[in-house]
PDB file of C-alpha atoms in Angstrom:
ATOM      1  CA  ALA V   1       2.704 -16.758  18.466  1.00  0.00           C
ATOM      2  CA  GLU V   2       5.156 -14.972  16.185  1.00  0.00           C
ATOM      3  CA  ARG V   3       3.207 -11.717  16.424  1.00  0.00           C
ATOM      4  CA  ARG V   4       4.092 -11.527  20.100  1.00  0.00           C
ATOM      5  CA  ARG V   5       7.777 -11.370  19.174  1.00  0.00           C
ATOM      6  CA  VAL V   6       7.416  -8.061  17.378  1.00  0.00           C
ATOM      7  CA  ARG V   7       6.448  -6.179  20.539  1.00  0.00           C
ATOM      8  CA  PRO V   8       9.641  -7.091  22.455  1.00  0.00           C
ATOM      9  CA  ALA V   9      11.704  -6.091  19.416  1.00  0.00           C
ATOM     10  CA  GLU V  10       9.898  -2.754  19.288  1.00  0.00           C
ATOM     11  CA  ALA V  11      10.407  -2.308  23.036  1.00  0.00           C
ATOM     12  CA  THR V  12      14.126  -2.936  22.594  1.00  0.00           C
ATOM     13  CA  MET V  13      14.244  -0.269  19.883  1.00  0.00           C
ATOM     14  CA  LYS V  14      12.492   2.177  22.206  1.00  0.00           C
ATOM     15  CA  ARG V  15      14.931   1.389  25.051  1.00  0.00           C
ATOM     16  CA  MET V  16      17.877   1.902  22.713  1.00  0.00           C
ATOM     17  CA  GLN V  17      16.583   5.318  21.730  1.00  0.00           C
ATOM     18  CA  MET V  18      15.946   6.242  25.380  1.00  0.00           C
ATOM     19  CA  LEU V  19      19.580   5.350  26.106  1.00  0.00           C
ATOM     20  CA  ALA V  20      20.729   7.473  23.141  1.00  0.00           C
ATOM     21  CA  VAL V  21      21.868   4.369  21.254  1.00  0.00           C
ATOM     22  CA  GLU V  22      21.102   5.124  17.630  1.00  0.00           C
ATOM     23  CA  PRO V  23      19.673   2.253  15.587  1.00  0.00           C
ATOM     24  CA  ASP V  24      21.351   1.378  12.312  1.00  0.00           C
ATOM     25  CA  VAL V  25      20.421  -0.589   9.194  1.00  0.00           C
ATOM     26  CA  ILE V  26      21.035  -3.867  11.026  1.00  0.00           C
ATOM     27  CA  THR V  27      18.765  -2.859  13.913  1.00  0.00           C
ATOM     28  CA  TYR V  28      15.966  -1.815  11.584  1.00  0.00           C
ATOM     29  CA  GLY V  29      16.523  -4.941   9.496  1.00  0.00           C
ATOM     30  CA  ALA V  30      16.162  -7.165  12.557  1.00  0.00           C
ATOM     31  CA  LEU V  31      12.923  -5.442  13.495  1.00  0.00           C
ATOM     32  CA  ILE V  32      11.546  -5.739   9.968  1.00  0.00           C
ATOM     33  CA  GLY V  33      12.608  -9.406  10.046  1.00  0.00           C
ATOM     34  CA  ALA V  34      10.532  -9.891  13.211  1.00  0.00           C
ATOM     35  CA  CYS V  35       7.576  -8.395  11.355  1.00  0.00           C
ATOM     36  CA  ALA V  36       8.237 -10.834   8.509  1.00  0.00           C
ATOM     37  CA  ARG V  37       8.218 -13.838  10.836  1.00  0.00           C
ATOM     38  CA  ALA V  38       4.960 -12.522  12.280  1.00  0.00           C
ATOM     39  CA  GLY V  39       3.470 -12.211   8.803  1.00  0.00           C
ATOM     40  CA  ASP V  40       2.837  -8.500   9.338  1.00  0.00           C
ATOM     41  CA  PRO V  41       3.951  -6.648   6.198  1.00  0.00           C
ATOM     42  CA  ASP V  42       2.101  -3.464   7.153  1.00  0.00           C
ATOM     43  CA  ARG V  43       4.088  -3.156  10.352  1.00  0.00           C
ATOM     44  CA  GLY V  44       7.284  -3.990   8.459  1.00  0.00           C
ATOM     45  CA  GLU V  45       6.529  -1.225   5.979  1.00  0.00           C
ATOM     46  CA  GLN V  46       5.961   1.213   8.847  1.00  0.00           C
ATOM     47  CA  TRP V  47       9.415   0.392  10.186  1.00  0.00           C
ATOM     48  CA  LEU V  48      10.884   0.769   6.695  1.00  0.00           C
ATOM     49  CA  GLN V  49       9.373   4.266   6.589  1.00  0.00           C
ATOM     50  CA  ARG V  50      10.923   5.107   9.963  1.00  0.00           C
ATOM     51  CA  MET V  51      14.233   3.706   8.763  1.00  0.00           C
ATOM     52  CA  SER V  52      14.120   5.966   5.694  1.00  0.00           C
ATOM     53  CA  GLU V  53      13.141   8.962   7.835  1.00  0.00           C
ATOM     54  CA  ALA V  54      16.187   8.251  10.012  1.00  0.00           C
ATOM     55  CA  GLY V  55      18.364   8.555   6.911  1.00  0.00           C
ATOM     56  CA  PHE V  56      19.082   4.884   6.234  1.00  0.00           C
ATOM     57  CA  SER V  57      18.685   3.140   2.897  1.00  0.00           C
ATOM     58  CA  PRO V  58      17.304  -0.396   2.929  1.00  0.00           C
ATOM     59  CA  ASN V  59      19.609  -3.172   1.827  1.00  0.00           C
ATOM     60  CA  ALA V  60      18.856  -6.515   0.187  1.00  0.00           C
ATOM     61  CA  VAL V  61      18.196  -8.165   3.567  1.00  0.00           C
ATOM     62  CA  VAL V  62      15.542  -5.573   4.427  1.00  0.00           C
ATOM     63  CA  TYR V  63      13.821  -6.022   1.079  1.00  0.00           C
ATOM     64  CA  ARG V  64      13.943  -9.806   1.448  1.00  0.00           C
ATOM     65  CA  SER V  65      12.310  -9.490   4.876  1.00  0.00           C
ATOM     66  CA  LEU V  66       9.512  -7.335   3.464  1.00  0.00           C
ATOM     67  CA  ILE V  67       8.929  -9.819   0.646  1.00  0.00           C
ATOM     68  CA  ALA V  68       8.867 -12.667   3.195  1.00  0.00           C
ATOM     69  CA  ALA V  69       6.345 -10.750   5.332  1.00  0.00           C
ATOM     70  CA  CYS V  70       4.096 -10.306   2.319  1.00  0.00           C
ATOM     71  CA  ALA V  71       4.417 -13.979   1.409  1.00  0.00           C
ATOM     72  CA  GLU V  72       3.601 -15.045   4.979  1.00  0.00           C
ATOM     73  CA  ALA V  73       0.516 -12.810   4.897  1.00  0.00           C
ATOM     74  CA  LYS V  74      -0.475 -14.262   1.491  1.00  0.00           C
ATOM     75  CA  ARG V  75      -0.214 -10.880  -0.202  1.00  0.00           C
ATOM     76  CA  PRO V  76       1.697 -11.614  -3.422  1.00  0.00           C
ATOM     77  CA  GLU V  77       0.836  -8.224  -4.921  1.00  0.00           C
ATOM     78  CA  ARG V  78       2.702  -6.484  -2.085  1.00  0.00           C
ATOM     79  CA  ALA V  79       5.611  -8.917  -2.370  1.00  0.00           C
ATOM     80  CA  GLU V  80       5.878  -8.078  -6.048  1.00  0.00           C
ATOM     81  CA  HIS V  81       5.950  -4.374  -5.179  1.00  0.00           C
ATOM     82  CA  TRP V  82       9.108  -4.900  -3.094  1.00  0.00           C
ATOM     83  CA  PHE V  83      10.700  -7.248  -5.613  1.00  0.00           C
TER      84      PHE V  83
END
């Protein structure tokens, strides 16, 4: 069920960009948080990469979301990487 919530968040990001509304750290953090709730650390890491490419540095909330995504996916080795 939670995985379905990532797609609308990604669609919102796409609409923002189409409207020339630039995402910021909070926007990326919310999207990575949606990936965390879905237990999809790979997707969260992809968004972290895009965030970095856009020139933003992750904050503690973003890292916490990635760690939570790894924990939800039962991937402690990845969680430790982000810790």
